[in-house]
Amino acid sequence: MTPDMKIDIVYLWVDDSDKKWRAQKDKWLEIIKGEKPVSNDASTNARWRDNGEFLYSLRSVDKFAPWVNHIYIITGFNQVPRWLNIKHPKITIVPHEQIMPHDALPTFNSVAIEMCIPNIPGLSEHFLLMNDDMFFNRPLTPDFFYDARGRARILYSTHAKHDKNIGTWMTQVDEYTQTLILAAQSIDKIFGKSLYKYRPAHSIDPYIKSSWIECRNHPLLTGHIDKQIRNKFRTNNELQRWLFNLYDLINDRAVFIHSRARKHTRHKLSNLIYNTIFSPWIKNSPVVCTDTSRARTALLRAPVFCINDAHDSDETILRDNAKFMAERFPDKSQFEK
């Protein structure tokens, strides 16, 4: 990265325990269900459930990425984490109303909100997008995310299966993968480049604001994006922000780096062989888990990790995850009251 490069962080956050928010969510879900095809997981509690991860995510930033320039927290319904020091000079709360069209509100759709991120006043040219359940896990320098030319360093994996018939492929995969296919299909239509094999590693993702805006305003994309910004819940026909990573790759604004997960099955010898052969790809790969008790060894080795909530995460799993976060990041950050 260049010496004068500033890198911001953007979070999306919601307090699902807010009764007013819940009432609005239930009201609009009932209305929308009769009008648009809502994704199967668009209304599950796990999509919004706050398990306290955000507190520890910011602690990880404070501990391992002190070079971050500014942190923007996008939220709606006048919600603010009760423990957050909103007067801290590196923290800015960004209400939905500040970046989204009036007729798109209220919204319960993170994909729609993400499309409006470049509208944040003062956002730097280079920024990282983090879910509130993602964590820095060791000291990382900016060149983990951007190369010497300022290009985004994108971690990717590959699809397990890839059917050349897009229609057939779409029927064989989950809804999230469908959004990735739609993004690749858009790139294919614009540039005639087949980038279908790639899929993003679930990580802290680097972006370039001007390139995001350029892609978002492309004549073949802007109409679709304008419509999906107004989808109050996720549907089965939305472009995921993976689109911008693919666009950067095509335009030599990104470097794609293969990511592989460390194997930790009960077959210790095969694990050792695999992890040794693929160690160059594993050492900088993120770890994603829903149950920290089952992935503790892998979590302690990863540069970044995500504790992903799931609809079947029971109270024992949630309690174990909370204990792990408290043990991993026990020290209060400068961003807390």
Coordinates of C-alpha atoms in Angstrom, one line a residue:
M1 CA 0.0 0.0 0.0
T2 CA 1.1 3.6 -0.5
P3 CA 2.4 5.5 2.6
D4 CA -0.5 8.0 2.6
M5 CA -3.3 5.5 2.2
K6 CA -6.1 5.8 4.7
I7 CA -8.2 2.7 5.4
D8 CA -11.6 2.9 7.1
I9 CA -13.8 0.1 8.5
V10 CA -17.5 -0.1 7.8
Y11 CA -19.9 -2.2 10.0
L12 CA -23.6 -2.9 9.7
W13 CA -25.3 -3.4 13.1
V14 CA -28.8 -3.9 14.4
D15 CA -30.3 -4.5 17.9
D16 CA -32.8 -7.2 17.4
S17 CA -34.1 -6.9 21.0
D18 CA -35.6 -3.4 20.2
K19 CA -39.4 -3.9 20.5
K20 CA -40.1 -1.0 18.0
W21 CA -37.7 -2.6 15.5
R22 CA -39.3 -6.0 15.9
A23 CA -42.8 -4.6 15.4
Q24 CA -41.7 -2.9 12.2
K25 CA -39.9 -5.9 11.0
D26 CA -42.9 -8.2 11.6
K27 CA -45.3 -5.7 10.0
W28 CA -43.3 -5.2 6.8
L29 CA -42.5 -8.9 6.5
E30 CA -46.2 -9.7 6.4
I31 CA -46.8 -7.0 3.8
I32 CA -43.8 -8.0 1.6
K33 CA -44.5 -11.8 1.7
G34 CA -47.5 -11.2 -0.6
E35 CA -45.6 -9.1 -3.1
K36 CA -42.0 -10.5 -3.5
P37 CA -40.2 -13.8 -3.2
V38 CA -38.4 -13.4 0.2
S39 CA -35.3 -15.5 0.8
N40 CA -35.9 -18.5 3.1
D41 CA -33.6 -17.2 5.8
A42 CA -34.6 -13.5 5.4
S43 CA -36.6 -13.6 8.6
T44 CA -34.8 -16.1 10.8
N45 CA -33.7 -14.8 14.2
A46 CA -30.1 -15.7 13.5
R47 CA -29.9 -13.1 10.7
W48 CA -30.2 -10.3 13.2
R49 CA -29.6 -11.9 16.6
D50 CA -27.1 -9.9 18.7
N51 CA -24.9 -12.2 20.7
G52 CA -22.5 -9.5 21.9
E53 CA -20.0 -10.1 19.1
F54 CA -19.7 -6.5 18.1
L55 CA -18.2 -5.5 21.4
Y56 CA -15.4 -8.1 20.9
S57 CA -15.0 -7.3 17.2
L58 CA -14.2 -3.7 18.0
R59 CA -11.8 -5.0 20.7
S60 CA -10.0 -7.0 18.1
V61 CA -9.7 -3.9 15.9
D62 CA -8.3 -1.9 18.7
K63 CA -5.8 -4.6 19.7
F64 CA -4.6 -5.8 16.3
A65 CA -5.3 -3.1 13.7
P66 CA -4.6 0.3 15.4
W67 CA -3.7 1.8 12.0
V68 CA -7.4 1.9 11.0
N69 CA -8.3 5.5 10.1
H70 CA -12.0 5.6 11.1
I71 CA -14.9 3.3 11.9
Y72 CA -18.3 3.9 10.5
I73 CA -21.3 2.0 12.0
I74 CA -24.4 1.8 9.8
T75 CA -27.6 1.4 11.8
G76 CA -31.3 2.3 11.8
F77 CA -34.2 3.0 14.1
N78 CA -32.0 5.4 16.2
Q79 CA -30.2 2.3 17.6
V80 CA -26.7 2.6 19.2
P81 CA -24.9 0.0 21.2
R82 CA -25.3 1.0 24.8
W83 CA -21.6 0.3 25.6
L84 CA -20.3 2.3 22.6
N85 CA -18.5 5.7 23.2
I86 CA -20.1 7.6 20.3
K87 CA -18.0 10.6 21.1
H88 CA -14.8 8.8 20.3
P89 CA -13.1 10.7 17.4
K90 CA -12.7 7.5 15.3
I91 CA -16.3 6.5 15.6
T92 CA -19.2 7.7 13.5
I93 CA -22.8 6.4 13.6
V94 CA -24.4 6.4 10.1
P95 CA -28.2 6.2 10.1
H96 CA -29.9 4.5 7.2
E97 CA -31.6 7.8 6.4
Q98 CA -28.2 9.4 5.7
I99 CA -27.2 7.0 2.9
M100 CA -30.4 5.4 1.5
P101 CA -33.3 6.8 -0.5
H102 CA -36.3 7.8 1.5
D103 CA -38.6 5.4 -0.4
A104 CA -36.3 2.4 0.6
L105 CA -37.0 2.9 4.3
P106 CA -37.5 1.2 6.6
T107 CA -35.2 -1.6 5.5
F108 CA -34.3 -5.0 7.0
N109 CA -32.1 -6.0 4.1
S110 CA -28.3 -5.9 4.6
V111 CA -27.7 -6.4 0.9
A112 CA -29.7 -3.3 0.1
I113 CA -27.9 -1.3 2.8
E114 CA -24.5 -2.4 1.5
M115 CA -25.2 -1.1 -2.0
C116 CA -25.4 2.4 -0.4
I117 CA -22.1 2.3 1.5
P118 CA -20.2 4.7 -0.8
N119 CA -22.8 7.4 0.2
I120 CA -21.2 7.6 3.6
P121 CA -19.9 11.2 4.0
G122 CA -16.1 11.2 4.5
L123 CA -15.6 7.5 3.7
S124 CA -12.0 6.9 2.6
E125 CA -11.1 5.6 -0.9
H126 CA -10.0 2.3 0.7
F127 CA -12.2 0.7 3.3
L128 CA -12.8 -2.7 4.9
L129 CA -16.3 -4.1 5.3
M130 CA -16.8 -6.2 8.4
N131 CA -19.7 -8.1 9.8
D132 CA -20.1 -7.6 13.5
D133 CA -19.2 -11.2 14.0
M134 CA -15.8 -10.9 12.4
F135 CA -12.5 -10.5 14.3
F136 CA -8.9 -9.6 13.8
N137 CA -7.0 -12.5 15.4
R138 CA -3.3 -11.3 15.3
P139 CA -1.5 -8.1 14.4
L140 CA -2.1 -7.5 10.7
T141 CA -0.7 -4.7 8.6
P142 CA -2.6 -2.9 5.8
D143 CA -0.7 -4.8 3.2
F144 CA -2.7 -7.9 4.3
F145 CA -5.6 -6.2 2.5
Y146 CA -4.0 -4.0 -0.2
D147 CA -0.9 -4.4 -2.3
A148 CA 1.8 -1.8 -3.1
R149 CA -0.4 -0.4 -5.9
G150 CA -3.4 0.0 -3.7
R151 CA -5.2 -3.0 -5.2
A152 CA -7.5 -5.0 -3.0
R153 CA -6.2 -8.4 -2.0
I154 CA -9.3 -10.7 -2.2
L155 CA -9.3 -14.1 -0.5
Y156 CA -11.3 -16.6 -2.5
S157 CA -12.2 -20.3 -2.7
T158 CA -13.9 -22.2 -5.5
H159 CA -17.3 -23.8 -5.9
A160 CA -17.5 -27.5 -5.2
K161 CA -19.6 -27.9 -8.4
H162 CA -20.0 -25.7 -11.4
D163 CA -22.6 -26.5 -14.0
K164 CA -22.1 -24.7 -17.3
N165 CA -25.9 -24.4 -17.6
I166 CA -26.6 -21.5 -15.3
G167 CA -30.3 -22.3 -15.0
T168 CA -29.6 -25.8 -13.9
W169 CA -26.8 -24.7 -11.5
M170 CA -29.1 -22.2 -9.8
T171 CA -31.5 -25.0 -8.9
Q172 CA -28.7 -27.1 -7.3
V173 CA -27.3 -24.5 -4.9
D174 CA -28.4 -22.5 -1.8
E175 CA -29.7 -18.9 -2.1
Y176 CA -26.4 -17.3 -1.1
T177 CA -24.5 -19.1 -3.9
Q178 CA -27.3 -18.0 -6.3
T179 CA -26.4 -14.4 -5.5
L180 CA -22.7 -15.1 -6.3
I181 CA -23.7 -16.7 -9.6
L182 CA -25.8 -13.7 -10.5
A183 CA -22.8 -11.4 -9.8
A184 CA -20.6 -13.5 -12.0
Q185 CA -23.3 -13.6 -14.7
S186 CA -23.4 -9.8 -14.7
I187 CA -19.6 -9.6 -15.2
D188 CA -19.9 -12.2 -18.0
K189 CA -22.6 -10.1 -19.8
I190 CA -20.6 -6.9 -19.5
F191 CA -17.0 -8.1 -20.2
G192 CA -17.5 -11.6 -21.7
K193 CA -15.3 -13.0 -18.9
S194 CA -16.2 -16.2 -17.1
L195 CA -15.5 -15.8 -13.4
Y196 CA -18.0 -18.3 -12.2
K197 CA -15.5 -20.6 -10.5
Y198 CA -14.7 -18.1 -7.7
R199 CA -16.5 -17.6 -4.5
P200 CA -15.4 -15.3 -1.6
A201 CA -13.8 -16.5 1.5
H202 CA -15.8 -15.4 4.4
S203 CA -13.5 -12.7 5.7
I204 CA -12.8 -9.0 6.3
D205 CA -13.2 -7.7 2.8
P206 CA -11.2 -4.7 1.2
Y207 CA -12.9 -2.4 -1.3
I208 CA -12.1 0.7 -3.4
K209 CA -14.8 3.3 -3.2
S210 CA -14.4 4.9 -6.6
S211 CA -14.4 1.5 -8.3
W212 CA -17.5 0.5 -6.3
I213 CA -19.3 3.6 -7.5
E214 CA -18.1 3.1 -11.1
C215 CA -19.5 -0.5 -11.1
R216 CA -22.7 0.4 -9.3
N217 CA -23.4 3.1 -12.0
H218 CA -22.7 0.9 -15.0
P219 CA -25.6 1.2 -17.4
L220 CA -26.2 -2.6 -17.4
L221 CA -26.3 -2.7 -13.5
T222 CA -27.6 0.5 -12.1
G223 CA -31.3 -0.3 -12.8
H224 CA -31.1 -3.7 -11.1
I225 CA -29.3 -2.2 -8.1
D226 CA -31.7 0.7 -7.8
K227 CA -34.6 -1.9 -7.5
Q228 CA -32.9 -4.1 -5.0
I229 CA -32.0 -1.2 -2.7
R230 CA -35.8 -0.9 -2.3
N231 CA -36.2 -4.6 -1.3
K232 CA -37.0 -4.4 2.4
F233 CA -35.9 -8.0 2.9
R234 CA -33.5 -10.2 1.0
T235 CA -35.0 -11.8 -2.1
N236 CA -33.8 -14.5 -4.4
N237 CA -32.8 -12.1 -7.2
E238 CA -30.2 -9.8 -5.7
L239 CA -26.6 -8.9 -6.7
Q240 CA -24.2 -9.5 -3.8
R241 CA -21.2 -7.2 -3.1
W242 CA -19.1 -10.0 -4.6
L243 CA -19.9 -8.2 -7.8
F244 CA -17.5 -5.3 -6.9
N245 CA -14.7 -7.7 -6.2
L246 CA -15.1 -9.4 -9.6
Y247 CA -15.3 -6.0 -11.2
D248 CA -12.0 -5.0 -9.6
L249 CA -10.4 -8.2 -10.7
I250 CA -11.4 -7.5 -14.3
N251 CA -10.0 -4.0 -14.1
D252 CA -6.7 -4.9 -12.4
R253 CA -7.8 -3.2 -9.2
A254 CA -7.7 -6.5 -7.2
V255 CA -5.5 -9.5 -6.7
F256 CA -7.2 -12.8 -6.0
I257 CA -5.5 -15.1 -3.5
H258 CA -6.6 -18.7 -3.1
S259 CA -7.8 -19.5 0.4
R260 CA -8.0 -23.0 1.9
A261 CA -9.5 -24.1 5.2
R262 CA -7.3 -26.1 7.6
K263 CA -8.6 -29.6 8.0
H264 CA -9.1 -30.8 11.6
T265 CA -11.1 -34.1 11.2
R266 CA -10.6 -37.2 13.3
H267 CA -8.1 -38.5 10.7
K268 CA -5.0 -37.0 12.0
L269 CA -2.5 -38.4 9.5
S270 CA -4.6 -37.2 6.5
N271 CA -5.0 -33.9 8.2
L272 CA -1.3 -33.5 8.6
I273 CA -0.6 -34.4 5.0
Y274 CA -3.2 -32.0 3.6
N275 CA -2.3 -29.1 5.9
T276 CA 1.4 -29.5 5.1
I277 CA 0.8 -29.6 1.3
F278 CA -1.5 -26.6 1.3
S279 CA 0.1 -24.6 4.1
P280 CA 0.9 -21.6 1.9
W281 CA -2.8 -21.2 1.2
I282 CA -4.0 -22.1 4.7
K283 CA -1.8 -19.8 6.9
N284 CA -3.6 -16.6 5.8
S285 CA -7.0 -18.0 5.3
P286 CA -9.9 -17.0 7.6
V287 CA -11.8 -19.5 9.8
V288 CA -15.5 -19.5 9.9
C289 CA -17.4 -21.5 12.5
T290 CA -20.8 -21.6 14.3
D291 CA -19.5 -23.6 17.3
T292 CA -16.1 -22.4 18.8
S293 CA -15.8 -25.5 21.0
R294 CA -15.4 -27.6 17.8
A295 CA -13.0 -25.3 16.0
R296 CA -10.8 -23.9 18.8
T297 CA -7.4 -25.0 17.4
A298 CA -8.2 -23.6 14.0
L299 CA -9.5 -20.3 15.5
L300 CA -6.3 -19.7 17.4
R301 CA -4.2 -20.0 14.2
A302 CA -6.3 -17.9 11.9
P303 CA -5.4 -14.2 10.9
V304 CA -9.1 -13.4 11.0
F305 CA -12.1 -15.4 12.0
C306 CA -15.9 -15.3 12.0
I307 CA -18.3 -16.8 14.6
N308 CA -21.3 -17.2 12.4
D309 CA -24.7 -17.5 14.0
A310 CA -27.0 -20.2 12.6
H311 CA -30.7 -20.9 13.1
D312 CA -29.9 -24.2 14.8
S313 CA -27.3 -22.7 17.3
D314 CA -28.7 -23.7 20.7
E315 CA -28.1 -22.1 24.1
T316 CA -25.1 -24.2 24.8
I317 CA -23.3 -23.2 21.6
L318 CA -24.2 -19.5 22.1
R319 CA -22.9 -19.7 25.7
D320 CA -19.6 -21.4 24.6
N321 CA -19.1 -18.8 21.8
A322 CA -19.7 -15.9 24.3
K323 CA -17.1 -17.5 26.7
F324 CA -14.6 -17.9 23.9
M325 CA -14.9 -14.2 22.8
A326 CA -14.6 -13.0 26.4
E327 CA -11.4 -15.1 26.9
R328 CA -9.9 -14.1 23.6
F329 CA -10.5 -10.3 24.0
P330 CA -10.8 -9.6 27.7
D331 CA -9.4 -6.0 27.6
K332 CA -11.7 -3.1 27.3
S333 CA -11.2 -1.1 24.0
Q334 CA -10.8 2.6 23.6
F335 CA -14.2 2.6 21.9
E336 CA -16.2 1.6 25.0
K337 CA -17.6 3.9 27.6

